[in-house]
PDB file of C-alpha atoms in Angstrom:
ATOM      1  CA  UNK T   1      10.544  17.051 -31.630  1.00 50.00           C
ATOM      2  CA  UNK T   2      13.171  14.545 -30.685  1.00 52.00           C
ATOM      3  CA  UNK T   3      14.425  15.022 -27.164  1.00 54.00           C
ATOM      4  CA  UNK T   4      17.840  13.453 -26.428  1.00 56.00           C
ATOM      5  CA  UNK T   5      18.221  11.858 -23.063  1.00 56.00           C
ATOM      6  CA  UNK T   6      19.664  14.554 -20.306  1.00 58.00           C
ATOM      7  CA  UNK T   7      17.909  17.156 -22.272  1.00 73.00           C
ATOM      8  CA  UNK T   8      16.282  20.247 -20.813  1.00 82.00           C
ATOM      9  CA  UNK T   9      13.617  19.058 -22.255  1.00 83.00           C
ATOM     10  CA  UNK T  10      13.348  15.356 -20.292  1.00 90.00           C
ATOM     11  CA  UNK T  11      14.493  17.385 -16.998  1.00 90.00           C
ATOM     12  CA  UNK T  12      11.191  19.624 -17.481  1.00 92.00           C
ATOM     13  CA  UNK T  13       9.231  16.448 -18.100  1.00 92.00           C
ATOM     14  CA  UNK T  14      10.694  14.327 -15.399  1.00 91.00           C
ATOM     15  CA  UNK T  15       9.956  17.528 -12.561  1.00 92.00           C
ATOM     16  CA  UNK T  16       6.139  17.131 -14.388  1.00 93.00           C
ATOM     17  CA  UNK T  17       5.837  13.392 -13.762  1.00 92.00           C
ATOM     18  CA  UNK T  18       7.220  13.691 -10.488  1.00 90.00           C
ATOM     19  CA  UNK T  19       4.397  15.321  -9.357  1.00 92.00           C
ATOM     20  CA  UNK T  20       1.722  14.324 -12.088  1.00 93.00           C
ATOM     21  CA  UNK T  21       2.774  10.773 -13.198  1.00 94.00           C
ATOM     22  CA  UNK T  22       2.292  10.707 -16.548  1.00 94.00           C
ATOM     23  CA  UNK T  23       2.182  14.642 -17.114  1.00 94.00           C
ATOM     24  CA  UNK T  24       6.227  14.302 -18.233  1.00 93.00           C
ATOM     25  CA  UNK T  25       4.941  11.607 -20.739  1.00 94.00           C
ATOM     26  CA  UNK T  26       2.473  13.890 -22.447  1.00 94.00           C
ATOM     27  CA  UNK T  27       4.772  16.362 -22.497  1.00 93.00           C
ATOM     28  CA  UNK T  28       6.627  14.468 -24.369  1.00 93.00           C
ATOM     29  CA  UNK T  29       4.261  13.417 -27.164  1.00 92.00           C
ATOM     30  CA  UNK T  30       3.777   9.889 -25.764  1.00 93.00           C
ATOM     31  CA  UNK T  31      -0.026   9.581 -25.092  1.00 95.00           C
ATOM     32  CA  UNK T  32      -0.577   6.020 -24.397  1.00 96.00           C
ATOM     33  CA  UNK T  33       2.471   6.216 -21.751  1.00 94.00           C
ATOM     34  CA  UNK T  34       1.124   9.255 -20.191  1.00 96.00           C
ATOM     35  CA  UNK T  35      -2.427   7.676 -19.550  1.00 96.00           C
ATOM     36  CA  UNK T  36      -1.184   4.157 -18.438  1.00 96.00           C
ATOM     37  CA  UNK T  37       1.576   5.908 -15.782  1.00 95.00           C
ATOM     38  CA  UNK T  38      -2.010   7.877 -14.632  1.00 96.00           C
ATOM     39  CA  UNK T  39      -3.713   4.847 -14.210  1.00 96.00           C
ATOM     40  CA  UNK T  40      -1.111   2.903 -12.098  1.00 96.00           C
ATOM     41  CA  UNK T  41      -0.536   5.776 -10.009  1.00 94.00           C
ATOM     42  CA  UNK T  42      -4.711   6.521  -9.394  1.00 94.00           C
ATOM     43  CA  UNK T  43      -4.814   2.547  -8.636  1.00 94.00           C
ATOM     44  CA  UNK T  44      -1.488   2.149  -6.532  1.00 93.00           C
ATOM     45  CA  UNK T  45      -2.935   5.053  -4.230  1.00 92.00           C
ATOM     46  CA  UNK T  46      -5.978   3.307  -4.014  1.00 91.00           C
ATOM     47  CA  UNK T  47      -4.490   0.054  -3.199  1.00 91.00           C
ATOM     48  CA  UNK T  48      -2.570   1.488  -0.366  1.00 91.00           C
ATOM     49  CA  UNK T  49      -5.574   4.017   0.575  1.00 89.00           C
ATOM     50  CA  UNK T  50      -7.428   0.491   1.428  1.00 89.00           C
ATOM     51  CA  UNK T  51      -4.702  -1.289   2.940  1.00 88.00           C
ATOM     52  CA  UNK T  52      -3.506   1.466   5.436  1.00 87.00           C
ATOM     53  CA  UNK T  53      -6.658   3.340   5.599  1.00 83.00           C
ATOM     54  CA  UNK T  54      -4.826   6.828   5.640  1.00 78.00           C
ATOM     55  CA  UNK T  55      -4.446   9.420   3.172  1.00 72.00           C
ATOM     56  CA  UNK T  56      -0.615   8.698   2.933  1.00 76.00           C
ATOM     57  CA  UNK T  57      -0.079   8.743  -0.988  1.00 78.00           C
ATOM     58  CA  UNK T  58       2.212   6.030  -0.226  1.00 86.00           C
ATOM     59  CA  UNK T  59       1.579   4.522  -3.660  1.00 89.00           C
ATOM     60  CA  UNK T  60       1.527   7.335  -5.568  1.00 89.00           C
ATOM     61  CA  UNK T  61       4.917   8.724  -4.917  1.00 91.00           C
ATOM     62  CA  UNK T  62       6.163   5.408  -5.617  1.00 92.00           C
ATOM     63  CA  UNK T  63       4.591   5.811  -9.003  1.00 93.00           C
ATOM     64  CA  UNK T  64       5.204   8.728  -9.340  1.00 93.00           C
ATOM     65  CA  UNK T  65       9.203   8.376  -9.090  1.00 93.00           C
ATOM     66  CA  UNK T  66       9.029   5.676 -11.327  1.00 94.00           C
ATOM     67  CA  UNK T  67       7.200   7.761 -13.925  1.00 94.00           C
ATOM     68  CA  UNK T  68       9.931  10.738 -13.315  1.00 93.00           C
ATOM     69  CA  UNK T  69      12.844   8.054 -14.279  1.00 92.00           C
ATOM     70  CA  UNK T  70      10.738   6.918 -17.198  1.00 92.00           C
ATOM     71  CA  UNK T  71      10.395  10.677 -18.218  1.00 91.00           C
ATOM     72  CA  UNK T  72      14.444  11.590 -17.571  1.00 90.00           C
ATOM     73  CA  UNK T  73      15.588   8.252 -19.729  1.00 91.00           C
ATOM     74  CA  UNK T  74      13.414   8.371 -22.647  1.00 88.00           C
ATOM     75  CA  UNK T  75      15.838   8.951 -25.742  1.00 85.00           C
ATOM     76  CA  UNK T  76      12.677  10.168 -28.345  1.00 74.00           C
ATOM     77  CA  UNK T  77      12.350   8.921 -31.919  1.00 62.00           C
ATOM     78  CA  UNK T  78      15.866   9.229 -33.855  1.00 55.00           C
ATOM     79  CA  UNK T  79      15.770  10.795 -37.561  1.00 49.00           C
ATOM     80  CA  UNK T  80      17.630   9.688 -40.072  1.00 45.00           C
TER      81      UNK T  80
END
C-alpha cells in the first residue's frame, strides 16, 4: 500500500507518532523505523528524566514531533 505524501493515510500516521513515536511508522509498514523512533524516544526521556530529575517528558515530545514529521513526509515505495 503506497501512501503518497499529504495522504489521509500519513495524516493518520503522523497523529499516531505524535503521541507513540514510532506507532505512525508501523502503521505504515516500516518496522525497523518504527522500533528505532521507539528507542530514541524511551532513551531521550531517560536522558532528560536524569538530567532534570522530573517527570517532564521533555525528551519525548521532542521525539516524538520529530517522529510525527517523519510520519507526514514519507512518500512510500513508488510502482512502476
Amino acid at each position: 500500500m503506497a501512501m503518497a505524501q499529504g495522504s489521509t493515510g500519513n495524516v493518520i500516521a503522523a497523529l499516531c507518532s505524535f503521541f507513540v513515536p514510532g506507532l505512525g511508522q508501523l502503521i505504515q509498514g516500516r518496522l525497523l523505523s518504527a522500533i528505532l523512533w521507539f528507542a530514541v524516544a524511551c532513551i531521550a526521556f531517560v536522558v532528560t528524566w536524569l538530567i532534570t530529575l522530573s517527570l517532564l517528558p521533555f525528551g519525548w515530545f521532542v521525539v516524538s514531533v520529530f517522529s510525527c514529521i517523519n510520519a507526514a513526509v514519507y512518500k512510500g515505495a513508488r510502482s512502476a
